[in-house]
Amino acid sequence: MTLAILWFVLIAILWIGYLALEGFDFGVGMLLKILGRDEKERRAMLHAIGPHWDGNEVWLLTAGGATFAAFPEWYGTLFSGAYIPLLCILLCLIVRVCAIEWRPKINSQAWRDRWDWAHTVSAWAPSILWGVAFANLVQGMRIEVLDMTTRQVVPAADVPAGTLLYGSSHQITGGFLSMITPFTLLGGVVTCLLFLNHGALFIALKTTGELSQRALRLSRRLGPAATAVTAVWAVWAQIAHSPNALSWLPLIIAAVGLLASMSASATGRDGWAFALHFVGIAMAVVFIFASMAPDVMRSSIDPAYSLTLTQAASAETTLIIMTAAAVVFVPGVLAYTIWSYKVFAKRINAEDIDAGKGGLHPTKVRDSAQPEALIGY
């Protein structure tokens, strides 16, 4: 049980890394056509996330892999039952990769505009869907225990609390539409607004001149809306769905972080504003996991059908091996991540970018004599 709790905490940390870091990538993508007024500014925005966006996605891969290894029943129940929204997120992530990588390959404004729109759409959709997904974990989903031989629902009274019932499996039986409720839709609005504000603060921090000031002004408008909507959703979640009084603590810290970020943004301290907003998102993720415990997937049909930590956890030997590997590799990953952000800490000036440079001329797409034209955003 101790190792299961440890890995539940570690998976929460991995999701903090993903949502707090990839969150500004999504925000920049959503704002690409809104904040960037010309080619120079849009390139500056892409340069700002260029060294980081693919590394930030590794947090998602690691979170998924850790869930599969440490809690296979959780992984199987969630990914099979929520297949449609998770597939939509995956497709958007694939399109976003293509949009970022292929945009600079051809020196044509029409080509770049098409990929910019693809990037924008593929940033908006996951930003909403992630909120809907996590809100479902807090609210509970239509989960039942099915006998895998007969495909019949096992009576709730026959489901043991501490172990899995032999020959049965937890299944999401409600379908896709059962995941769409006012609470989960509001969760989608929460992550969308938080990521928008996170992206605006990141651009304000990473660029100079008019683009930076415009991003900071946008953040001053987004911040109050994001904070207010997050507060409404979090209090609703705590009162209606959380069995743990301790989850008030990360909720309060998240509120303080978001409010302090607004104050720093109002006084032009963009570095502090971004850091405090990071803390706010991190504590919001902690709140989500704290409000779920001791379940990893809560059933809205009957609490007996909820998938608990002990039911979902792998064998102790597996968790021991995973813990040993984490002790060896996680510090190095964290050190490298911090180092990479330090190396690429310099601000970007949109005026220094040559908007006409880069990419092959449309008539020479098949000409292999210009490989240097394929480099850069």
Tab-separated table of C-alpha atoms in Angstrom:
chain	number	residue	atom	x	y	z
A	1	MET	CA	0.000	0.000	0.000
A	2	THR	CA	2.880	2.388	0.745
A	3	LEU	CA	4.387	1.880	-2.708
A	4	ALA	CA	0.976	2.267	-4.332
A	5	ILE	CA	0.520	5.615	-2.577
A	6	LEU	CA	4.047	6.627	-3.586
A	7	TRP	CA	3.348	5.940	-7.251
A	8	PHE	CA	-0.008	7.688	-7.076
A	9	VAL	CA	1.908	10.763	-5.865
A	10	LEU	CA	4.613	10.340	-8.525
A	11	ILE	CA	2.012	10.085	-11.286
A	12	ALA	CA	0.432	13.288	-9.965
A	13	ILE	CA	3.873	14.947	-10.194
A	14	LEU	CA	4.236	13.760	-13.788
A	15	TRP	CA	0.871	15.302	-14.638
A	16	ILE	CA	1.959	18.534	-12.955
A	17	GLY	CA	5.016	18.537	-15.218
A	18	TYR	CA	2.899	17.939	-18.306
A	19	LEU	CA	0.025	20.346	-17.664
A	20	ALA	CA	2.131	23.166	-16.213
A	21	LEU	CA	4.763	22.971	-18.978
A	22	GLU	CA	2.771	21.813	-21.982
A	23	GLY	CA	0.065	24.209	-20.838
A	24	PHE	CA	2.010	27.233	-22.060
A	25	ASP	CA	2.737	25.426	-25.341
A	26	PHE	CA	-0.998	24.957	-25.857
A	27	GLY	CA	-1.584	28.577	-24.844
A	28	VAL	CA	0.933	29.867	-27.380
A	29	GLY	CA	-0.679	27.689	-30.062
A	30	MET	CA	-4.149	28.996	-29.228
A	31	LEU	CA	-2.887	32.586	-29.377
A	32	LEU	CA	-0.761	32.159	-32.512
A	33	LYS	CA	-3.290	33.798	-34.860
A	34	ILE	CA	-4.695	36.109	-32.180
A	35	LEU	CA	-1.579	37.582	-30.595
A	36	GLY	CA	0.791	37.299	-33.550
A	37	ARG	CA	-0.069	40.118	-35.941
A	38	ASP	CA	2.479	39.370	-38.650
A	39	GLU	CA	4.944	36.713	-39.743
A	40	LYS	CA	7.748	38.067	-37.552
A	41	GLU	CA	5.650	37.911	-34.398
A	42	ARG	CA	4.281	34.453	-35.164
A	43	ARG	CA	7.805	33.184	-35.754
A	44	ALA	CA	8.910	34.762	-32.478
A	45	MET	CA	6.121	32.928	-30.665
A	46	LEU	CA	7.137	29.633	-32.253
A	47	HIS	CA	10.789	30.290	-31.442
A	48	ALA	CA	9.770	30.805	-27.806
A	49	ILE	CA	8.362	27.274	-27.494
A	50	GLY	CA	10.698	25.735	-30.098
A	51	PRO	CA	13.314	24.297	-27.702
A	52	HIS	CA	10.739	22.991	-25.235
A	53	TRP	CA	7.466	21.754	-26.725
A	54	ASP	CA	8.607	18.258	-27.723
A	55	GLY	CA	10.400	17.760	-24.417
A	56	ASN	CA	7.263	18.833	-22.575
A	57	GLU	CA	5.293	16.087	-24.305
A	58	VAL	CA	7.617	13.502	-22.751
A	59	TRP	CA	5.906	14.183	-19.417
A	60	LEU	CA	2.671	12.854	-20.936
A	61	LEU	CA	4.364	9.735	-22.283
A	62	THR	CA	5.999	9.101	-18.921
A	63	ALA	CA	2.733	9.647	-17.039
A	64	GLY	CA	0.960	7.192	-19.327
A	65	GLY	CA	3.761	4.642	-19.092
A	66	ALA	CA	3.954	4.926	-15.311
A	67	THR	CA	0.185	4.464	-15.028
A	68	PHE	CA	0.348	1.376	-17.251
A	69	ALA	CA	3.131	-0.185	-15.169
A	70	ALA	CA	2.080	0.862	-11.658
A	71	PHE	CA	-1.713	0.740	-12.039
A	72	PRO	CA	-2.597	-1.490	-15.016
A	73	GLU	CA	-6.265	-1.797	-14.039
A	74	TRP	CA	-6.553	2.013	-13.920
A	75	TYR	CA	-4.850	2.315	-17.306
A	76	GLY	CA	-7.014	-0.394	-18.879
A	77	THR	CA	-10.300	0.936	-17.516
A	78	LEU	CA	-9.610	4.556	-18.429
A	79	PHE	CA	-8.072	4.094	-21.877
A	80	SER	CA	-10.629	1.544	-23.056
A	81	GLY	CA	-13.688	3.365	-21.712
A	82	ALA	CA	-12.589	6.907	-22.649
A	83	TYR	CA	-11.159	5.823	-26.000
A	84	ILE	CA	-12.901	8.457	-28.159
A	85	PRO	CA	-11.811	11.629	-26.292
A	86	LEU	CA	-8.297	10.265	-25.718
A	87	LEU	CA	-8.010	9.375	-29.414
A	88	CYS	CA	-9.103	12.922	-30.309
A	89	ILE	CA	-6.382	14.326	-28.057
A	90	LEU	CA	-3.794	12.020	-29.643
A	91	LEU	CA	-4.795	13.047	-33.163
A	92	CYS	CA	-4.561	16.725	-32.198
A	93	LEU	CA	-1.082	16.180	-30.765
A	94	ILE	CA	-0.012	14.518	-34.015
A	95	VAL	CA	-1.405	17.378	-36.109
A	96	ARG	CA	0.329	19.903	-33.851
A	97	VAL	CA	3.681	18.168	-34.381
A	98	CYS	CA	3.173	18.332	-38.148
A	99	ALA	CA	2.130	21.987	-37.954
A	100	ILE	CA	5.230	23.025	-36.014
A	101	GLU	CA	7.702	20.919	-37.970
A	102	TRP	CA	6.337	21.395	-41.498
A	103	ARG	CA	5.462	25.093	-41.298
A	104	PRO	CA	8.988	26.344	-42.152
A	105	LYS	CA	9.653	23.869	-44.943
A	106	ILE	CA	8.147	25.934	-47.790
A	107	ASN	CA	8.593	29.686	-48.211
A	108	SER	CA	4.956	30.427	-48.925
A	109	GLN	CA	2.647	32.503	-46.751
A	110	ALA	CA	-0.366	30.434	-47.811
A	111	TRP	CA	1.467	27.262	-46.722
A	112	ARG	CA	2.404	28.801	-43.364
A	113	ASP	CA	-1.117	30.137	-42.764
A	114	ARG	CA	-2.655	26.703	-43.295
A	115	TRP	CA	-0.311	25.120	-40.768
A	116	ASP	CA	-0.842	27.987	-38.325
A	117	TRP	CA	-4.584	27.327	-38.397
A	118	ALA	CA	-3.949	23.596	-37.953
A	119	HIS	CA	-1.692	24.402	-35.001
A	120	THR	CA	-4.305	26.687	-33.457
A	121	VAL	CA	-7.157	24.166	-33.750
A	122	SER	CA	-4.996	21.309	-32.474
A	123	ALA	CA	-4.084	23.421	-29.429
A	124	TRP	CA	-7.635	24.503	-28.576
A	125	ALA	CA	-9.167	21.024	-28.680
A	126	PRO	CA	-6.815	19.244	-26.211
A	127	SER	CA	-6.898	22.257	-23.899
A	128	ILE	CA	-10.630	21.710	-23.480
A	129	LEU	CA	-10.606	17.904	-23.590
A	130	TRP	CA	-7.982	17.553	-20.846
A	131	GLY	CA	-10.195	19.561	-18.510
A	132	VAL	CA	-13.224	17.432	-19.364
A	133	ALA	CA	-11.196	14.261	-18.768
A	134	PHE	CA	-9.874	15.278	-15.345
A	135	ALA	CA	-13.267	16.615	-14.292
A	136	ASN	CA	-14.682	13.154	-15.022
A	137	LEU	CA	-12.093	11.597	-12.714
A	138	VAL	CA	-13.190	13.962	-9.939
A	139	GLN	CA	-16.936	13.657	-10.577
A	140	GLY	CA	-16.937	9.926	-11.163
A	141	MET	CA	-17.836	7.961	-14.258
A	142	ARG	CA	-20.414	5.269	-14.986
A	143	ILE	CA	-18.183	2.385	-13.918
A	144	GLU	CA	-19.382	-1.131	-13.152
A	145	VAL	CA	-17.671	-4.457	-12.524
A	146	LEU	CA	-18.367	-6.996	-15.256
A	147	ASP	CA	-17.870	-10.748	-15.214
A	148	MET	CA	-15.560	-11.267	-18.201
A	149	THR	CA	-17.050	-14.681	-18.994
A	150	THR	CA	-20.735	-13.800	-19.018
A	151	ARG	CA	-20.363	-10.024	-19.588
A	152	GLN	CA	-22.927	-9.555	-16.821
A	153	VAL	CA	-22.720	-6.871	-14.145
A	154	VAL	CA	-21.494	-8.203	-10.816
A	155	PRO	CA	-23.758	-7.114	-7.908
A	156	ALA	CA	-22.137	-4.316	-5.903
A	157	ALA	CA	-22.398	-6.349	-2.693
A	158	ASP	CA	-20.171	-9.063	-4.214
A	159	VAL	CA	-17.292	-6.713	-5.137
A	160	PRO	CA	-14.407	-6.841	-2.593
A	161	ALA	CA	-13.007	-3.494	-1.463
A	162	GLY	CA	-9.322	-4.358	-1.281
A	163	THR	CA	-8.696	-6.683	-4.234
A	164	LEU	CA	-9.932	-7.374	-7.735
A	165	LEU	CA	-12.657	-9.964	-8.147
A	166	TYR	CA	-11.219	-12.955	-10.031
A	167	GLY	CA	-12.485	-13.195	-13.595
A	168	SER	CA	-13.990	-9.699	-13.563
A	169	SER	CA	-12.951	-6.229	-14.643
A	170	HIS	CA	-13.929	-2.609	-14.008
A	171	GLN	CA	-15.513	-1.136	-17.130
A	172	ILE	CA	-16.862	2.290	-18.123
A	173	THR	CA	-20.355	1.350	-19.286
A	174	GLY	CA	-21.924	4.781	-19.716
A	175	GLY	CA	-20.522	5.657	-23.125
A	176	PHE	CA	-19.077	8.919	-24.399
A	177	LEU	CA	-22.141	11.102	-23.790
A	178	SER	CA	-22.254	10.124	-20.120
A	179	MET	CA	-18.945	11.994	-19.712
A	180	ILE	CA	-20.508	15.283	-20.852
A	181	THR	CA	-22.096	17.085	-17.900
A	182	PRO	CA	-22.187	20.746	-16.780
A	183	PHE	CA	-19.428	19.976	-14.272
A	184	THR	CA	-17.097	18.372	-16.824
A	185	LEU	CA	-17.764	21.049	-19.458
A	186	LEU	CA	-16.870	23.703	-16.896
A	187	GLY	CA	-13.677	21.719	-16.241
A	188	GLY	CA	-12.870	22.059	-19.930
A	189	VAL	CA	-13.387	25.819	-19.748
A	190	VAL	CA	-11.061	25.931	-16.709
A	191	THR	CA	-8.106	24.275	-18.454
A	192	CYS	CA	-8.720	26.276	-21.636
A	193	LEU	CA	-8.601	29.615	-19.800
A	194	LEU	CA	-5.651	28.589	-17.618
A	195	PHE	CA	-3.640	27.492	-20.665
A	196	LEU	CA	-4.533	30.672	-22.561
A	197	ASN	CA	-3.308	32.800	-19.685
A	198	HIS	CA	-0.240	30.581	-19.195
A	199	GLY	CA	0.651	31.006	-22.862
A	200	ALA	CA	0.188	34.782	-22.732
A	201	LEU	CA	2.434	35.015	-19.656
A	202	PHE	CA	5.067	32.838	-21.333
A	203	ILE	CA	5.124	35.050	-24.432
A	204	ALA	CA	5.366	38.132	-22.223
A	205	LEU	CA	8.321	36.516	-20.447
A	206	LYS	CA	10.125	35.174	-23.528
A	207	THR	CA	9.803	38.085	-25.979
A	208	THR	CA	10.575	41.793	-26.024
A	209	GLY	CA	9.001	44.925	-27.384
A	210	GLU	CA	5.395	45.365	-28.436
A	211	LEU	CA	4.676	41.630	-28.621
A	212	SER	CA	5.700	41.157	-24.991
A	213	GLN	CA	3.660	44.141	-23.817
A	214	ARG	CA	0.615	43.037	-25.797
A	215	ALA	CA	0.851	39.553	-24.277
A	216	LEU	CA	1.085	41.036	-20.786
A	217	ARG	CA	-1.973	43.205	-21.424
A	218	LEU	CA	-3.871	40.171	-22.685
A	219	SER	CA	-2.904	38.269	-19.537
A	220	ARG	CA	-4.340	41.057	-17.399
A	221	ARG	CA	-7.707	40.429	-19.084
A	222	LEU	CA	-7.476	36.631	-19.060
A	223	GLY	CA	-6.230	36.303	-15.488
A	224	PRO	CA	-9.414	37.387	-13.667
A	225	ALA	CA	-11.613	35.215	-15.903
A	226	ALA	CA	-9.370	32.160	-15.510
A	227	THR	CA	-9.117	32.601	-11.746
A	228	ALA	CA	-12.865	33.129	-11.265
A	229	VAL	CA	-13.901	30.124	-13.366
A	230	THR	CA	-11.269	27.926	-11.714
A	231	ALA	CA	-12.501	28.976	-8.269
A	232	VAL	CA	-16.123	28.155	-9.116
A	233	TRP	CA	-15.227	24.738	-10.512
A	234	ALA	CA	-12.833	23.860	-7.666
A	235	VAL	CA	-15.277	24.808	-4.893
A	236	TRP	CA	-18.020	22.870	-6.705
A	237	ALA	CA	-15.676	19.871	-6.946
A	238	GLN	CA	-14.683	20.079	-3.284
A	239	ILE	CA	-18.204	20.393	-1.933
A	240	ALA	CA	-19.988	17.992	-4.275
A	241	HIS	CA	-17.383	15.353	-5.136
A	242	SER	CA	-14.371	15.325	-2.804
A	243	PRO	CA	-14.445	13.020	0.237
A	244	ASN	CA	-11.224	14.548	1.594
A	245	ALA	CA	-11.111	17.685	3.711
A	246	LEU	CA	-7.339	17.873	3.085
A	247	SER	CA	-7.953	18.689	-0.574
A	248	TRP	CA	-8.978	22.181	0.582
A	249	LEU	CA	-5.269	22.872	1.167
A	250	PRO	CA	-4.049	22.609	-2.461
A	251	LEU	CA	-7.229	24.382	-3.545
A	252	ILE	CA	-6.397	27.373	-1.328
A	253	ILE	CA	-2.733	27.389	-2.424
A	254	ALA	CA	-3.831	27.297	-6.080
A	255	ALA	CA	-6.134	30.264	-5.465
A	256	VAL	CA	-3.350	32.218	-3.765
A	257	GLY	CA	-0.962	31.425	-6.633
A	258	LEU	CA	-3.415	32.574	-9.309
A	259	LEU	CA	-4.316	35.743	-7.413
A	260	ALA	CA	-0.638	36.543	-6.790
A	261	SER	CA	0.066	35.948	-10.482
A	262	MET	CA	-2.600	38.506	-11.369
A	263	SER	CA	-1.014	41.005	-8.996
A	264	ALA	CA	2.459	40.453	-10.466
A	265	SER	CA	1.092	40.775	-14.011
A	266	ALA	CA	-0.618	44.050	-13.109
A	267	THR	CA	2.709	45.502	-11.944
A	268	GLY	CA	4.650	44.295	-14.992
A	269	ARG	CA	6.652	41.571	-13.195
A	270	ASP	CA	6.194	38.984	-15.926
A	271	GLY	CA	8.706	36.504	-14.472
A	272	TRP	CA	6.930	36.345	-11.129
A	273	ALA	CA	3.549	36.289	-12.861
A	274	PHE	CA	4.495	33.222	-14.884
A	275	ALA	CA	6.109	31.411	-11.932
A	276	LEU	CA	3.107	32.017	-9.660
A	277	HIS	CA	0.713	30.930	-12.412
A	278	PHE	CA	2.815	27.755	-12.730
A	279	VAL	CA	2.285	27.186	-8.997
A	280	GLY	CA	-1.448	27.748	-9.417
A	281	ILE	CA	-1.723	25.108	-12.160
A	282	ALA	CA	0.482	22.686	-10.198
A	283	MET	CA	-1.678	22.999	-7.089
A	284	ALA	CA	-4.827	22.576	-9.178
A	285	VAL	CA	-3.459	19.214	-10.346
A	286	VAL	CA	-2.639	18.293	-6.728
A	287	PHE	CA	-6.221	19.213	-5.823
A	288	ILE	CA	-7.588	16.909	-8.527
A	289	PHE	CA	-5.570	13.928	-7.311
A	290	ALA	CA	-6.291	14.695	-3.655
A	291	SER	CA	-10.020	14.858	-4.340
A	292	MET	CA	-9.894	11.486	-6.140
A	293	ALA	CA	-8.115	9.556	-3.375
A	294	PRO	CA	-8.396	6.836	-2.185
A	295	ASP	CA	-9.914	5.969	-5.564
A	296	VAL	CA	-8.161	6.222	-8.900
A	297	MET	CA	-11.483	6.008	-10.753
A	298	ARG	CA	-14.705	6.775	-8.945
A	299	SER	CA	-17.984	5.157	-9.934
A	300	SER	CA	-21.021	7.420	-10.142
A	301	ILE	CA	-23.277	4.335	-10.095
A	302	ASP	CA	-22.245	2.804	-6.781
A	303	PRO	CA	-19.168	3.488	-4.582
A	304	ALA	CA	-18.577	-0.265	-4.456
A	305	TYR	CA	-17.729	-0.172	-8.165
A	306	SER	CA	-15.041	2.494	-7.680
A	307	LEU	CA	-11.515	1.401	-8.567
A	308	THR	CA	-9.298	1.937	-5.533
A	309	LEU	CA	-5.536	2.319	-5.227
A	310	THR	CA	-5.103	-1.188	-3.850
A	311	GLN	CA	-7.282	-2.765	-6.530
A	312	ALA	CA	-5.517	-0.974	-9.370
A	313	ALA	CA	-1.897	-1.375	-8.189
A	314	SER	CA	0.624	-3.776	-9.713
A	315	ALA	CA	2.407	-6.450	-7.727
A	316	GLU	CA	4.815	-5.270	-5.045
A	317	THR	CA	7.841	-6.558	-6.988
A	318	THR	CA	6.893	-4.434	-9.987
A	319	LEU	CA	6.510	-1.331	-7.834
A	320	ILE	CA	9.862	-1.960	-6.151
A	321	ILE	CA	11.647	-2.208	-9.516
A	322	MET	CA	9.895	0.937	-10.742
A	323	THR	CA	10.843	2.820	-7.603
A	324	ALA	CA	14.502	1.858	-7.984
A	325	ALA	CA	14.477	3.027	-11.608
A	326	ALA	CA	12.797	6.301	-10.631
A	327	VAL	CA	15.404	6.994	-7.948
A	328	VAL	CA	18.159	6.594	-10.550
A	329	PHE	CA	16.651	8.419	-13.544
A	330	VAL	CA	14.191	11.054	-12.290
A	331	PRO	CA	16.828	13.391	-10.755
A	332	GLY	CA	18.716	13.401	-14.062
A	333	VAL	CA	15.561	14.180	-16.030
A	334	LEU	CA	14.681	17.048	-13.693
A	335	ALA	CA	18.225	18.421	-13.841
A	336	TYR	CA	18.259	18.292	-17.645
A	337	THR	CA	14.847	20.001	-17.848
A	338	ILE	CA	15.985	22.851	-15.591
A	339	TRP	CA	19.250	23.159	-17.532
A	340	SER	CA	17.440	23.350	-20.884
A	341	TYR	CA	15.216	26.193	-19.706
A	342	LYS	CA	18.266	28.019	-18.365
A	343	VAL	CA	20.152	27.639	-21.650
A	344	PHE	CA	17.229	29.004	-23.689
A	345	ALA	CA	16.305	31.751	-21.228
A	346	LYS	CA	17.182	34.651	-23.555
A	347	ARG	CA	14.299	36.810	-24.731
A	348	ILE	CA	13.381	36.882	-28.415
A	349	ASN	CA	12.960	40.103	-30.359
A	350	ALA	CA	10.509	39.741	-33.254
A	351	GLU	CA	12.198	42.636	-35.086
A	352	ASP	CA	15.418	40.600	-35.369
A	353	ILE	CA	13.662	37.894	-37.384
A	354	ASP	CA	13.872	37.928	-41.184
A	355	ALA	CA	10.316	37.048	-42.214
A	356	GLY	CA	11.328	36.321	-45.793
A	357	LYS	CA	14.050	33.836	-44.941
A	358	GLY	CA	13.663	30.088	-44.561
A	359	GLY	CA	11.979	27.308	-46.459
A	360	LEU	CA	12.109	26.238	-50.075
A	361	HIS	CA	10.562	28.285	-52.812
A	362	PRO	CA	7.255	26.609	-53.819
A	363	THR	CA	8.621	25.886	-57.307
A	364	LYS	CA	11.673	24.119	-55.857
A	365	VAL	CA	10.045	21.809	-53.328
A	366	ARG	CA	11.544	18.742	-55.011
A	367	ASP	CA	14.955	20.331	-55.436
A	368	SER	CA	17.408	18.621	-53.067
A	369	ALA	CA	20.104	21.254	-53.688
A	370	GLN	CA	18.785	23.576	-50.953
A	371	PRO	CA	18.777	21.486	-47.721
A	372	GLU	CA	19.714	24.505	-45.620
A	373	ALA	CA	16.390	26.121	-46.465
A	374	LEU	CA	14.569	23.422	-44.507
A	375	ILE	CA	16.026	24.506	-41.157
A	376	GLY	CA	14.261	26.717	-38.619
A	377	TYR	CA	10.782	27.850	-37.763
